[in-house]
Amino acid sequence: MNIFTEVINTWLKTCDGLRSIEEETIPVLYPRIPGVKPARKDNPYNAWATKMEIKGESSGILAGKTIAIKDNVFIAGTPLTNGSKIWEGYTPEFDATVVTRILQAG
C-alpha cells in the first residue's frame, strides 16, 4: 500500500500543478462578422450550417478563393454543430489552427 499511496500522492500533486496553470488566451487574428444560417431557398440541400465571410491575408495562394469549412472545426464566433445536437449552443472563442493557416494563406 505504501507504493500505491506514493503514486497517488504524486499524481495528485501533478493534478494540482496543472490546475494552477493559467489558461492561455488564443488571439483571433482575422476580424469577422458572425455568420448566419442560410435561408431554406438558398440552401435546399442543407449543405451549410452557417454562412459567413472572413477576410484573410490579401496575398497568398488562397487569396480571393472561397473555402468551405466543416462545422466540426472551430471558427471563433461561429456555432459548432458537428452535424448533431451534441455541440448545440457551443460557440468557440478561438480558431482552429487549420483555420488560421487557411486565412494566412489568403
PDB file of C-alpha atoms in Angstrom:
ATOM      1  CA  MET A   1       0.000   0.000   0.000  1.00  0.00           C
ATOM      2  CA  ASN A   2       2.884   2.382   0.621  1.00  0.00           C
ATOM      3  CA  ILE A   3       3.970   2.453  -3.047  1.00  0.00           C
ATOM      4  CA  PHE A   4       0.353   2.887  -4.114  1.00  0.00           C
ATOM      5  CA  THR A   5      -0.034   5.843  -1.730  1.00  0.00           C
ATOM      6  CA  GLU A   6       3.154   7.448  -3.068  1.00  0.00           C
ATOM      7  CA  VAL A   7       1.987   7.073  -6.672  1.00  0.00           C
ATOM      8  CA  ILE A   8      -1.434   8.565  -5.874  1.00  0.00           C
ATOM      9  CA  ASN A   9       0.090  11.471  -3.919  1.00  0.00           C
ATOM     10  CA  THR A  10       2.496  12.223  -6.774  1.00  0.00           C
ATOM     11  CA  TRP A  11      -0.395  12.107  -9.233  1.00  0.00           C
ATOM     12  CA  LEU A  12      -2.485  14.444  -7.038  1.00  0.00           C
ATOM     13  CA  LYS A  13       0.396  16.945  -6.823  1.00  0.00           C
ATOM     14  CA  THR A  14       0.703  16.841 -10.613  1.00  0.00           C
ATOM     15  CA  CYS A  15      -3.038  17.483 -10.961  1.00  0.00           C
ATOM     16  CA  ASP A  16      -2.810  20.430  -8.556  1.00  0.00           C
ATOM     17  CA  GLY A  17       0.055  21.829 -10.620  1.00  0.00           C
ATOM     18  CA  LEU A  18      -1.966  21.519 -13.815  1.00  0.00           C
ATOM     19  CA  ARG A  19      -4.961  23.241 -12.216  1.00  0.00           C
ATOM     20  CA  SER A  20      -2.781  26.202 -11.250  1.00  0.00           C
ATOM     21  CA  ILE A  21      -1.682  26.872 -14.847  1.00  0.00           C
ATOM     22  CA  GLU A  22      -3.485  29.883 -16.231  1.00  0.00           C
ATOM     23  CA  GLU A  23      -5.462  29.096 -19.354  1.00  0.00           C
ATOM     24  CA  GLU A  24      -3.895  30.621 -22.452  1.00  0.00           C
ATOM     25  CA  THR A  25      -5.997  33.018 -24.465  1.00  0.00           C
ATOM     26  CA  ILE A  26      -5.546  32.435 -28.165  1.00  0.00           C
ATOM     27  CA  PRO A  27      -6.000  35.651 -30.156  1.00  0.00           C
ATOM     28  CA  VAL A  28      -8.364  35.724 -33.107  1.00  0.00           C
ATOM     29  CA  LEU A  29      -6.203  37.170 -35.880  1.00  0.00           C
ATOM     30  CA  TYR A  30      -8.798  37.942 -38.540  1.00  0.00           C
ATOM     31  CA  PRO A  31     -11.899  40.007 -37.733  1.00  0.00           C
ATOM     32  CA  ARG A  32     -15.238  38.639 -38.803  1.00  0.00           C
ATOM     33  CA  ILE A  33     -18.931  39.298 -38.675  1.00  0.00           C
ATOM     34  CA  PRO A  34     -20.944  36.456 -37.125  1.00  0.00           C
ATOM     35  CA  GLY A  35     -22.352  34.089 -39.720  1.00  0.00           C
ATOM     36  CA  VAL A  36     -25.992  33.375 -40.416  1.00  0.00           C
ATOM     37  CA  LYS A  37     -27.955  30.236 -41.153  1.00  0.00           C
ATOM     38  CA  PRO A  38     -28.812  30.418 -44.857  1.00  0.00           C
ATOM     39  CA  ALA A  39     -32.453  30.662 -45.869  1.00  0.00           C
ATOM     40  CA  ARG A  40     -34.015  27.375 -46.995  1.00  0.00           C
ATOM     41  CA  LYS A  41     -34.349  28.650 -50.578  1.00  0.00           C
ATOM     42  CA  ASP A  42     -30.604  29.400 -50.677  1.00  0.00           C
ATOM     43  CA  ASN A  43     -29.696  26.101 -49.013  1.00  0.00           C
ATOM     44  CA  PRO A  44     -32.094  23.465 -50.434  1.00  0.00           C
ATOM     45  CA  TYR A  45     -29.830  20.525 -49.547  1.00  0.00           C
ATOM     46  CA  ASN A  46     -28.977  21.847 -46.070  1.00  0.00           C
ATOM     47  CA  ALA A  47     -25.304  21.910 -47.082  1.00  0.00           C
ATOM     48  CA  TRP A  48     -24.423  24.936 -44.929  1.00  0.00           C
ATOM     49  CA  ALA A  49     -24.919  25.121 -41.186  1.00  0.00           C
ATOM     50  CA  THR A  50     -23.653  28.713 -41.127  1.00  0.00           C
ATOM     51  CA  LYS A  51     -22.574  31.025 -43.903  1.00  0.00           C
ATOM     52  CA  MET A  52     -20.050  33.772 -43.227  1.00  0.00           C
ATOM     53  CA  GLU A  53     -17.147  35.645 -44.710  1.00  0.00           C
ATOM     54  CA  ILE A  54     -13.737  36.151 -43.121  1.00  0.00           C
ATOM     55  CA  LYS A  55     -11.102  38.145 -44.984  1.00  0.00           C
ATOM     56  CA  GLY A  56      -7.686  36.528 -44.705  1.00  0.00           C
ATOM     57  CA  GLU A  57      -4.376  37.894 -45.945  1.00  0.00           C
ATOM     58  CA  SER A  58      -4.633  39.902 -49.165  1.00  0.00           C
ATOM     59  CA  SER A  59      -1.922  37.814 -50.817  1.00  0.00           C
ATOM     60  CA  GLY A  60      -1.113  34.126 -50.785  1.00  0.00           C
ATOM     61  CA  ILE A  61      -2.102  31.019 -52.691  1.00  0.00           C
ATOM     62  CA  LEU A  62      -5.686  31.143 -51.381  1.00  0.00           C
ATOM     63  CA  ALA A  63      -6.243  34.891 -51.883  1.00  0.00           C
ATOM     64  CA  GLY A  64      -9.639  35.515 -53.466  1.00  0.00           C
ATOM     65  CA  LYS A  65     -10.719  31.880 -53.115  1.00  0.00           C
ATOM     66  CA  THR A  66     -13.879  30.642 -51.408  1.00  0.00           C
ATOM     67  CA  ILE A  67     -13.267  27.892 -48.868  1.00  0.00           C
ATOM     68  CA  ALA A  68     -15.820  25.749 -47.031  1.00  0.00           C
ATOM     69  CA  ILE A  69     -15.008  24.564 -43.517  1.00  0.00           C
ATOM     70  CA  LYS A  70     -16.844  21.598 -41.966  1.00  0.00           C
ATOM     71  CA  ASP A  71     -18.953  22.548 -38.954  1.00  0.00           C
ATOM     72  CA  ASN A  72     -16.846  20.394 -36.622  1.00  0.00           C
ATOM     73  CA  VAL A  73     -13.835  22.722 -36.962  1.00  0.00           C
ATOM     74  CA  PHE A  74     -13.529  25.621 -34.503  1.00  0.00           C
ATOM     75  CA  ILE A  75     -14.132  29.037 -36.059  1.00  0.00           C
ATOM     76  CA  ALA A  76     -14.271  31.784 -33.437  1.00  0.00           C
ATOM     77  CA  GLY A  77     -17.745  33.251 -33.086  1.00  0.00           C
ATOM     78  CA  THR A  78     -19.408  30.559 -35.215  1.00  0.00           C
ATOM     79  CA  PRO A  79     -21.681  27.988 -33.566  1.00  0.00           C
ATOM     80  CA  LEU A  80     -20.215  24.492 -33.684  1.00  0.00           C
ATOM     81  CA  THR A  81     -22.789  21.924 -34.771  1.00  0.00           C
ATOM     82  CA  ASN A  82     -20.806  18.887 -35.942  1.00  0.00           C
ATOM     83  CA  GLY A  83     -23.974  17.858 -37.762  1.00  0.00           C
ATOM     84  CA  SER A  84     -25.612  16.868 -34.463  1.00  0.00           C
ATOM     85  CA  LYS A  85     -27.080  18.259 -31.253  1.00  0.00           C
ATOM     86  CA  ILE A  86     -24.042  17.248 -29.155  1.00  0.00           C
ATOM     87  CA  TRP A  87     -22.370  20.668 -29.557  1.00  0.00           C
ATOM     88  CA  GLU A  88     -25.651  22.596 -29.645  1.00  0.00           C
ATOM     89  CA  GLY A  89     -25.219  26.023 -28.086  1.00  0.00           C
ATOM     90  CA  TYR A  90     -21.394  25.970 -28.118  1.00  0.00           C
ATOM     91  CA  THR A  91     -19.552  28.775 -29.884  1.00  0.00           C
ATOM     92  CA  PRO A  92     -15.740  28.624 -29.792  1.00  0.00           C
ATOM     93  CA  GLU A  93     -13.780  31.723 -28.812  1.00  0.00           C
ATOM     94  CA  PHE A  94     -10.771  30.857 -30.979  1.00  0.00           C
ATOM     95  CA  ASP A  95      -9.976  29.486 -34.422  1.00  0.00           C
ATOM     96  CA  ALA A  96      -8.608  26.011 -35.011  1.00  0.00           C
ATOM     97  CA  THR A  97      -5.009  26.085 -36.233  1.00  0.00           C
ATOM     98  CA  VAL A  98      -6.106  24.926 -39.680  1.00  0.00           C
ATOM     99  CA  VAL A  99      -8.491  27.907 -39.956  1.00  0.00           C
ATOM    100  CA  THR A 100      -5.734  30.351 -39.007  1.00  0.00           C
ATOM    101  CA  ARG A 101      -3.388  28.785 -41.563  1.00  0.00           C
ATOM    102  CA  ILE A 102      -6.014  28.954 -44.311  1.00  0.00           C
ATOM    103  CA  LEU A 103      -6.579  32.643 -43.538  1.00  0.00           C
ATOM    104  CA  GLN A 104      -2.823  33.289 -43.507  1.00  0.00           C
ATOM    105  CA  ALA A 105      -2.648  31.765 -46.994  1.00  0.00           C
ATOM    106  CA  GLY A 106      -5.133  34.278 -48.325  1.00  0.00           C
TER     107      GLY A 106
END
